[in-house]
GROMACS .gro file of C-alpha atoms in nm:
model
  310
    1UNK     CA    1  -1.054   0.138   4.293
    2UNK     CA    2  -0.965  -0.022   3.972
    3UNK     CA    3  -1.061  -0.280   3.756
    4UNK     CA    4  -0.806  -0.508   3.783
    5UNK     CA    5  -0.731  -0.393   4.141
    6UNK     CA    6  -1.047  -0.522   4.249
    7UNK     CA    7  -1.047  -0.843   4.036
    8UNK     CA    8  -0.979  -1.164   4.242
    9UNK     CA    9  -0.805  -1.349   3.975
   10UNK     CA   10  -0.528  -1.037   3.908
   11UNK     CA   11  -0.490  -1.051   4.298
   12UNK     CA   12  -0.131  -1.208   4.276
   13UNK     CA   13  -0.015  -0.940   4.015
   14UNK     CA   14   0.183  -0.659   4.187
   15UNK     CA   15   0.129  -0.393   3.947
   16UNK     CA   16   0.438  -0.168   3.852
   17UNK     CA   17   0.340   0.165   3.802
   18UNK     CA   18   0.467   0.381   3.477
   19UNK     CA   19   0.849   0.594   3.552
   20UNK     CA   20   0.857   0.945   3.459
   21UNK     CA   21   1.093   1.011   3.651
   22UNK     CA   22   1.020   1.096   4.011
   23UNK     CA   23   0.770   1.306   4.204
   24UNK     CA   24   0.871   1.609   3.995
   25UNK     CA   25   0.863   1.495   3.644
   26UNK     CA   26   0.901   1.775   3.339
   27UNK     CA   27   0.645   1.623   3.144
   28UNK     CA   28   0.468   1.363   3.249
   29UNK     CA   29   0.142   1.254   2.981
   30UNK     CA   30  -0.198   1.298   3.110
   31UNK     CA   31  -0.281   0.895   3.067
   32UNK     CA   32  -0.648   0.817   3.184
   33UNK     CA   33  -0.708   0.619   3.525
   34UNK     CA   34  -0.826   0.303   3.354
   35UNK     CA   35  -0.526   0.292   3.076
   36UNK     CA   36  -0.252   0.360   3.340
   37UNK     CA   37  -0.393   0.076   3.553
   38UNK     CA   38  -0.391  -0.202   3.286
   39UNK     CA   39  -0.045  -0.064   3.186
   40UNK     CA   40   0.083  -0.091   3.518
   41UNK     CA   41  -0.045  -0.456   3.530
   42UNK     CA   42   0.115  -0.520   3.209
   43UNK     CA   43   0.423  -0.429   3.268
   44UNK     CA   44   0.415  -0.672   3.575
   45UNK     CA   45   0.305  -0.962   3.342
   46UNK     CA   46   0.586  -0.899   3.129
   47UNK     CA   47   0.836  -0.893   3.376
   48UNK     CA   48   0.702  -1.223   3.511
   49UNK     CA   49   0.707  -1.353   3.155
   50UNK     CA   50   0.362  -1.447   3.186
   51UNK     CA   51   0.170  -1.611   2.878
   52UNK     CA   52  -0.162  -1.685   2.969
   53UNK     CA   53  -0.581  -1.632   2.900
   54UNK     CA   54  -0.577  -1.309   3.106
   55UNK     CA   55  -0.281  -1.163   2.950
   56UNK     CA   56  -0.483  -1.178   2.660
   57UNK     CA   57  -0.751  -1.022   2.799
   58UNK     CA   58  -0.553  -0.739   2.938
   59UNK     CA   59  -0.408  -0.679   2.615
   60UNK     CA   60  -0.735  -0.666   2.416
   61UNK     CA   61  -0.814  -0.412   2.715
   62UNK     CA   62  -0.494  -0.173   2.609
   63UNK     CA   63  -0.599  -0.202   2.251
   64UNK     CA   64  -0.923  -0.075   2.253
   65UNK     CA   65  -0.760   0.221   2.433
   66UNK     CA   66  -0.447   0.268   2.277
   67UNK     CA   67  -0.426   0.037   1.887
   68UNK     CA   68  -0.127   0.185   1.799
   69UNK     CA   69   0.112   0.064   2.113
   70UNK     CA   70   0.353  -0.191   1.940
   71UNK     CA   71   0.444  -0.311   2.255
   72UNK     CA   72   0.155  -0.477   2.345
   73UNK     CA   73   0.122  -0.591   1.953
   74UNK     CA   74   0.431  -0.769   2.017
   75UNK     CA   75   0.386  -0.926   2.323
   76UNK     CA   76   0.056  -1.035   2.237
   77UNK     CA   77   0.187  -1.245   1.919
   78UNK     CA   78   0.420  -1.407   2.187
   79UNK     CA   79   0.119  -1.525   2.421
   80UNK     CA   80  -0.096  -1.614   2.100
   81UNK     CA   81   0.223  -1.829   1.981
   82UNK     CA   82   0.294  -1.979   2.356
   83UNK     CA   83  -0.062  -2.093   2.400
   84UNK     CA   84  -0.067  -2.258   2.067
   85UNK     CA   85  -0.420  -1.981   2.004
   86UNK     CA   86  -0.610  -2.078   1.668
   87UNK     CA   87  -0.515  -1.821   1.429
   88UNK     CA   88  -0.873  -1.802   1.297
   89UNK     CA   89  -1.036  -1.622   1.607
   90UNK     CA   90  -0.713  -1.357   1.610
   91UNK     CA   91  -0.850  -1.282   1.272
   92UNK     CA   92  -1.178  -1.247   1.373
   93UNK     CA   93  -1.098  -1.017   1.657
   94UNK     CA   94  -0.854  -0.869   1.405
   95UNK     CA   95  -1.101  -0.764   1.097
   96UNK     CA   96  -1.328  -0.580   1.402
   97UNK     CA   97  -1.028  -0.356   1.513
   98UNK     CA   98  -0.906  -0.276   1.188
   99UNK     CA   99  -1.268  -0.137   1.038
  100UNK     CA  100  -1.232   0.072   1.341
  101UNK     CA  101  -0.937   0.231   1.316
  102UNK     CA  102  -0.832   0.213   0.933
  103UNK     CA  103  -0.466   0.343   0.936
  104UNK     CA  104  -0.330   0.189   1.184
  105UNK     CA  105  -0.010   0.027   1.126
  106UNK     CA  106   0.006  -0.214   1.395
  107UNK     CA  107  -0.270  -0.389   1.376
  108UNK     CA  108  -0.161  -0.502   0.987
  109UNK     CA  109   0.183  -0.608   1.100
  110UNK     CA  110   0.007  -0.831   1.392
  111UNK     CA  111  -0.214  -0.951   1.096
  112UNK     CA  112   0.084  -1.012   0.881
  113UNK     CA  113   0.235  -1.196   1.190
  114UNK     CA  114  -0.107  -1.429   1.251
  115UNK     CA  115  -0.106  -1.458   0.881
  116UNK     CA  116   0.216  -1.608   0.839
  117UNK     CA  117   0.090  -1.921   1.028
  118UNK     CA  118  -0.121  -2.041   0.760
  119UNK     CA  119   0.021  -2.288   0.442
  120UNK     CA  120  -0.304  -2.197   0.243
  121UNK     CA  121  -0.429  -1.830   0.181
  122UNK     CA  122  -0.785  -1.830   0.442
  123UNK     CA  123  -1.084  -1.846   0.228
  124UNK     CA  124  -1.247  -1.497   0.357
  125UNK     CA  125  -0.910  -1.299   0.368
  126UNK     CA  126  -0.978  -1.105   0.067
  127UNK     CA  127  -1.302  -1.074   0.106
  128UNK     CA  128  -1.265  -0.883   0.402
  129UNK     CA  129  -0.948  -0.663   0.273
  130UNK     CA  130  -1.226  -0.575   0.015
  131UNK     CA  131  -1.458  -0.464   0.283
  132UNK     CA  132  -1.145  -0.257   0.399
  133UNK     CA  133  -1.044  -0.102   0.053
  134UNK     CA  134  -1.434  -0.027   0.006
  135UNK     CA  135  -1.407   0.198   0.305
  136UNK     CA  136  -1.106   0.378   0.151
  137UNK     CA  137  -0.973   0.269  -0.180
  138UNK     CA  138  -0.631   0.403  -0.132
  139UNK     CA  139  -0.574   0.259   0.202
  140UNK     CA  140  -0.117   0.217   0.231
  141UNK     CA  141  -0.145   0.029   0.470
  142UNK     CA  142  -0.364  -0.218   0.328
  143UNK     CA  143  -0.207  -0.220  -0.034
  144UNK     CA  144   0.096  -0.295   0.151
  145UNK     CA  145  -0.052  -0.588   0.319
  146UNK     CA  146  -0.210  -0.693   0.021
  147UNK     CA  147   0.121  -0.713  -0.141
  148UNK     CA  148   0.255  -0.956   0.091
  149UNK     CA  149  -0.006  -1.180   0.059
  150UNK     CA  150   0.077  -1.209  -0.276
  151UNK     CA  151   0.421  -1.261  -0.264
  152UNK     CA  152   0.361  -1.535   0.059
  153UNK     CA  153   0.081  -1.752  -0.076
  154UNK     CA  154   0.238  -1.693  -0.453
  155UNK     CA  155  -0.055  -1.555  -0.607
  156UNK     CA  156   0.095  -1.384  -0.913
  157UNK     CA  157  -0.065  -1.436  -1.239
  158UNK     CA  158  -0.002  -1.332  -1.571
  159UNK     CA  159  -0.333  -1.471  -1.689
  160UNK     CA  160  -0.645  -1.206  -1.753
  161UNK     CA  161  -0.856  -1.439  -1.528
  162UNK     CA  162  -0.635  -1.457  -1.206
  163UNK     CA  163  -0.844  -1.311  -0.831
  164UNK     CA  164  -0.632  -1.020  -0.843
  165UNK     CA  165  -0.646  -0.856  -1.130
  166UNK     CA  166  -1.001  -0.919  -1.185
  167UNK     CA  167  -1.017  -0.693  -0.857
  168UNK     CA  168  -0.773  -0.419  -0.984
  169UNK     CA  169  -1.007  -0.407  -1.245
  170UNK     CA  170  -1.290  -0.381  -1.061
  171UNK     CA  171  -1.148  -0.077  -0.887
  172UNK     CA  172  -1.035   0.093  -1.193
  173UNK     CA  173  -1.352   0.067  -1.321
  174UNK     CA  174  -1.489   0.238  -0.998
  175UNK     CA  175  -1.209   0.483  -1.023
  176UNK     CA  176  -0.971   0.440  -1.294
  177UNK     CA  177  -0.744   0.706  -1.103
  178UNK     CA  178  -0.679   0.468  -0.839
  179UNK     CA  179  -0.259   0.505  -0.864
  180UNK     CA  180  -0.259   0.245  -0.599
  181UNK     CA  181  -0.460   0.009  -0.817
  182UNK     CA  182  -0.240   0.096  -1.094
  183UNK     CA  183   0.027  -0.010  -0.872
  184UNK     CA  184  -0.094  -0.325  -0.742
  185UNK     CA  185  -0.161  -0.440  -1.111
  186UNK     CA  186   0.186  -0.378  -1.160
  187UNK     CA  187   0.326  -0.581  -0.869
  188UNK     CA  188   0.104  -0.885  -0.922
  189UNK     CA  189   0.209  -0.884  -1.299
  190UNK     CA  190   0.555  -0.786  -1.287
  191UNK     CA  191   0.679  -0.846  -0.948
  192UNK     CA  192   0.767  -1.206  -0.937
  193UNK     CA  193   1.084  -1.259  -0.889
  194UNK     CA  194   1.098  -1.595  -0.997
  195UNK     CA  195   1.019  -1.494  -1.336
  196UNK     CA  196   1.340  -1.340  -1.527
  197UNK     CA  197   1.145  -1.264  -1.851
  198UNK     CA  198   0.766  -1.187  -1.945
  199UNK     CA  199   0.565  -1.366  -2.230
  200UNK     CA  200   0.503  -1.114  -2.507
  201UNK     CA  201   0.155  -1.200  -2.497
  202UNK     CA  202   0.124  -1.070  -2.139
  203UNK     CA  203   0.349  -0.751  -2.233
  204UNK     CA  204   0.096  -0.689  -2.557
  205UNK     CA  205  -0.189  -0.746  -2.310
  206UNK     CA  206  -0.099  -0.466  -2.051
  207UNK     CA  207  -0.029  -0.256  -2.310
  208UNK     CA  208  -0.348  -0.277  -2.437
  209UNK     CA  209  -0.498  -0.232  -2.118
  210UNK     CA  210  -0.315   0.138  -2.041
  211UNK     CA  211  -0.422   0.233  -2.372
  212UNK     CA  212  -0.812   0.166  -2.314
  213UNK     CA  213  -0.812   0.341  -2.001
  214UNK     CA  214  -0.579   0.653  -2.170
  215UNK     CA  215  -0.859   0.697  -2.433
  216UNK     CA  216  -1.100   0.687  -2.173
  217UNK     CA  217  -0.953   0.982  -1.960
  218UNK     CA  218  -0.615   1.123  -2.137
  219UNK     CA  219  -0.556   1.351  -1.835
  220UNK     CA  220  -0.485   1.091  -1.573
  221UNK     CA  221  -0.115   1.016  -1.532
  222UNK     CA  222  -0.163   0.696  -1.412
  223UNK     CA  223  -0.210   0.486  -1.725
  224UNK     CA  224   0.070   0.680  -1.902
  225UNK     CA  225   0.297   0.579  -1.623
  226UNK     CA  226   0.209   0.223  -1.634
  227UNK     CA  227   0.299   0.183  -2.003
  228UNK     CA  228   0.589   0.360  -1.992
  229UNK     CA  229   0.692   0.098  -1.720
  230UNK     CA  230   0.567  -0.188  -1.930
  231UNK     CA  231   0.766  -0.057  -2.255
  232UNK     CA  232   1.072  -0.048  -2.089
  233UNK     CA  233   1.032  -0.372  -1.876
  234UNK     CA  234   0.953  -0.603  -2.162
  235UNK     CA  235   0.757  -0.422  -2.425
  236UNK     CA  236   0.894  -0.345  -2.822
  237UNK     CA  237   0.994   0.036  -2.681
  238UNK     CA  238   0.837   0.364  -2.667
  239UNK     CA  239   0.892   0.414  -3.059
  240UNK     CA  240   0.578   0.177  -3.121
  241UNK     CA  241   0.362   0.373  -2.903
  242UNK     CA  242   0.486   0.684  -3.094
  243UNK     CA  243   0.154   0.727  -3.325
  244UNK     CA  244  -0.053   0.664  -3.035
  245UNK     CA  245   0.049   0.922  -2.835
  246UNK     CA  246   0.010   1.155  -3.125
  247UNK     CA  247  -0.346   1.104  -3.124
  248UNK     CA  248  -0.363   1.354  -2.759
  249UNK     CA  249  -0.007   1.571  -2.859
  250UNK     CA  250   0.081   1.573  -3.214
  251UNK     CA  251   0.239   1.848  -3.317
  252UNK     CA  252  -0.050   2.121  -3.505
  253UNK     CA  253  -0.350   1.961  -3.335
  254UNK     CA  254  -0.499   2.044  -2.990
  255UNK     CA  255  -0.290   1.893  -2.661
  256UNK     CA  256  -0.554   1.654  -2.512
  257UNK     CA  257  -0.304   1.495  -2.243
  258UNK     CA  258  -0.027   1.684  -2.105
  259UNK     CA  259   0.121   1.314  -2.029
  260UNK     CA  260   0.102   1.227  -2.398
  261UNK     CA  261   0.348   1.574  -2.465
  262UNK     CA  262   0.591   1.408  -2.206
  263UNK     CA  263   0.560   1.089  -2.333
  264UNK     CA  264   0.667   1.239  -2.728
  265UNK     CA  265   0.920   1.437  -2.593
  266UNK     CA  266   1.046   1.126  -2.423
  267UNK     CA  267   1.021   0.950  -2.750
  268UNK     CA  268   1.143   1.261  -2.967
  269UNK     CA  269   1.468   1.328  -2.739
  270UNK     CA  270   1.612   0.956  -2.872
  271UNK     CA  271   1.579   1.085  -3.205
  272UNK     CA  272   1.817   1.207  -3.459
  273UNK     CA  273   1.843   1.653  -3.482
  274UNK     CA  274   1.502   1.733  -3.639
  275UNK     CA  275   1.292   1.517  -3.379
  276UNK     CA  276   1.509   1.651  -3.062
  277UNK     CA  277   1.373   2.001  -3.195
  278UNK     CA  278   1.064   1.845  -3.188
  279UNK     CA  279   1.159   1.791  -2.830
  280UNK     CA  280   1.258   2.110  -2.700
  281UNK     CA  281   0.951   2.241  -2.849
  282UNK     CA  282   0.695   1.962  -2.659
  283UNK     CA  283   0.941   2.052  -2.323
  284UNK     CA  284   0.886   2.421  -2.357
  285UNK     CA  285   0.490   2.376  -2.420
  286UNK     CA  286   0.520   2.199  -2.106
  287UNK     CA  287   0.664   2.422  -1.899
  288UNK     CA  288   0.484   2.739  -2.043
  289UNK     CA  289   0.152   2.631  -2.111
  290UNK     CA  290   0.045   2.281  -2.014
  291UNK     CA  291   0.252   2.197  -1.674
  292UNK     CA  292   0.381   2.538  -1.557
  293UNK     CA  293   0.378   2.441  -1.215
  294UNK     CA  294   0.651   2.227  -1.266
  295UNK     CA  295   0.795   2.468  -1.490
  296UNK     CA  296   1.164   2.415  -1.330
  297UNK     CA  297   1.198   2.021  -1.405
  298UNK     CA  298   1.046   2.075  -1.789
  299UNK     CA  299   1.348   2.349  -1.802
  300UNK     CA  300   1.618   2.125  -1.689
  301UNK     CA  301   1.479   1.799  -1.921
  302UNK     CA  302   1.551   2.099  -2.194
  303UNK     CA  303   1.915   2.139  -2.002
  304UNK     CA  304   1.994   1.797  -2.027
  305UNK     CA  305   1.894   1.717  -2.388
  306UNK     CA  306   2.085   2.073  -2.457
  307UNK     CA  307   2.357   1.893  -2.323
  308UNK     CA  308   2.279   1.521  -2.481
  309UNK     CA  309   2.199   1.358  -2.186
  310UNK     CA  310   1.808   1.354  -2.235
   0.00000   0.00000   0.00000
């Protein structure tokens, strides 16, 4: 007998069981007693349209079983709106689910859902997507969410004080490789689109920031990529940065950052004939010594400023 089966207050529920297509199915999936029950009752509470307590009961059963079955996602965000349910508790049931099961995309588009019923950012939301990203710093699912929080409650900032790039700091202080870090910094900076130009104190200042954390580990891509970004979103162009990036690449001295030889080569290939030579030598370095592995795209850069299209 089964748990709802046996329950008096499910006795008016006529459960429908799951199709596979008759008595001699090709493949039917192995589904455990107890989740093919509450299924079965499910699918006879959605048929009736039902919005109710138990319906959110039975769907908080299917989750622990199965988190990832958007269907029962989705029709719980109907009951939750349809009883008028305070979006507080969801979140509380919410942040228990999700430090279960980390990468689970479902559960963050519910939370997105639940979250998008509040005028004010809650007070303990980023608090506990810290808890999350402590658990795995590189989480895409909750980057992603993070994201949209920021672009719903408006919490862009160019200032050095704002909540969310103190925290990107934090993290690249804990692991200044953090590309999704790197990224985030980027989108709460850069990203909003209300904001057509940026103030050349806030270009200046991000500059300054991929520099510091280039000198302290030349190797990591991460930092070069971000101030290539910034140079040619708003910055004075790569030409200023020319020197710098001679300090880890310059031609007769040791090649500290493989990313810094790019970076010239970049710089070099805008040049008149003497620095594109300068160029095709940093390209070939590249591909024969430094980055060999990606030997075939340092070739065709050298095809394509061969041909003047670098």
């Amino acid at each position: 007998m089964g748990q709802y089966e046996d329950t008096a207050a499910w006795a008016d529920i006529i459960p429908i069981p799951q199709d596979d297509g008759g008595p001699n199915a090709l493949a039917t999936i192995a589904y455990t007693d107890e989740y093919s029950e509450a299924m079965s009752y499910l699918r006879a509470v959605m048929a009736k349209d039902e919005k109710s307590e138990r319906v959110l009961g039975l769907t908080e059963h299917i989750v622990s079983m199965n988190p990832a079955h958007y269907t029962v996602w989705l029709y719980r965000a109907d009951v939750l709106r349809a009883l008028n349910y305070d979006p507080v508790k969801e979140l509380e049931w919410l942040n228990e689910i999700s430090l279960k099961h980390l990468k689970n995309y479902q559960i963050w588009h519910h939370r997105q859902t639940i979250m998008s019923q509040f005028s004010t950012l809650p007070p303990h939301e980023l608090s506990f997507l810290t808890r999350m990203l402590a658990k795995d710093a590189k989480n895409y699912h909750v980057w992603s969410y993070r994201q949209w929080l920021v672009a719903h409650f408006s919490l862009w900032s160019t200032s050095p004080s704002s909540t969310e790039l103190d925290f990107v700091e934090h993290l690249l202080l804990v692991d200044l490789r953090n590309n999704s870090a790197w990224n985030h910094r980027w989108f709460v900076v850069f990203g909003n689109p209300a904001h057509t130009s940026v103030p050349v104190e806030t270009s200046q200042r991000e500059i300054d920031f991929a520099k510091s954390k280039i000198r302290a580990a030349p190797q990591n891509q991460s930092p070069w990529n971000y101030l290539k970004g910034v140079l040619r979103k708003s910055g004075p162009g790569m030409g200023a940065l020319g020197s710098f990036a001679e300090e880890f690449a310059g031609e007769g001295m040791e090649v500290r950052s493989s990313h810094a030889l790019d970076f010239l080569a970049e710089l070099w290939s805008q040049g008149g004939e003497e620095e594109k030579r300068k160029a095709e030598r940093a390209l070939g370095l590249l591909a024969d010594t430094y980055d060999p592995i990606r030997k075939n795209y340092w070739d065709y850069r050298k095809r394509l400023l061969a041909a003047g299209q670098a």
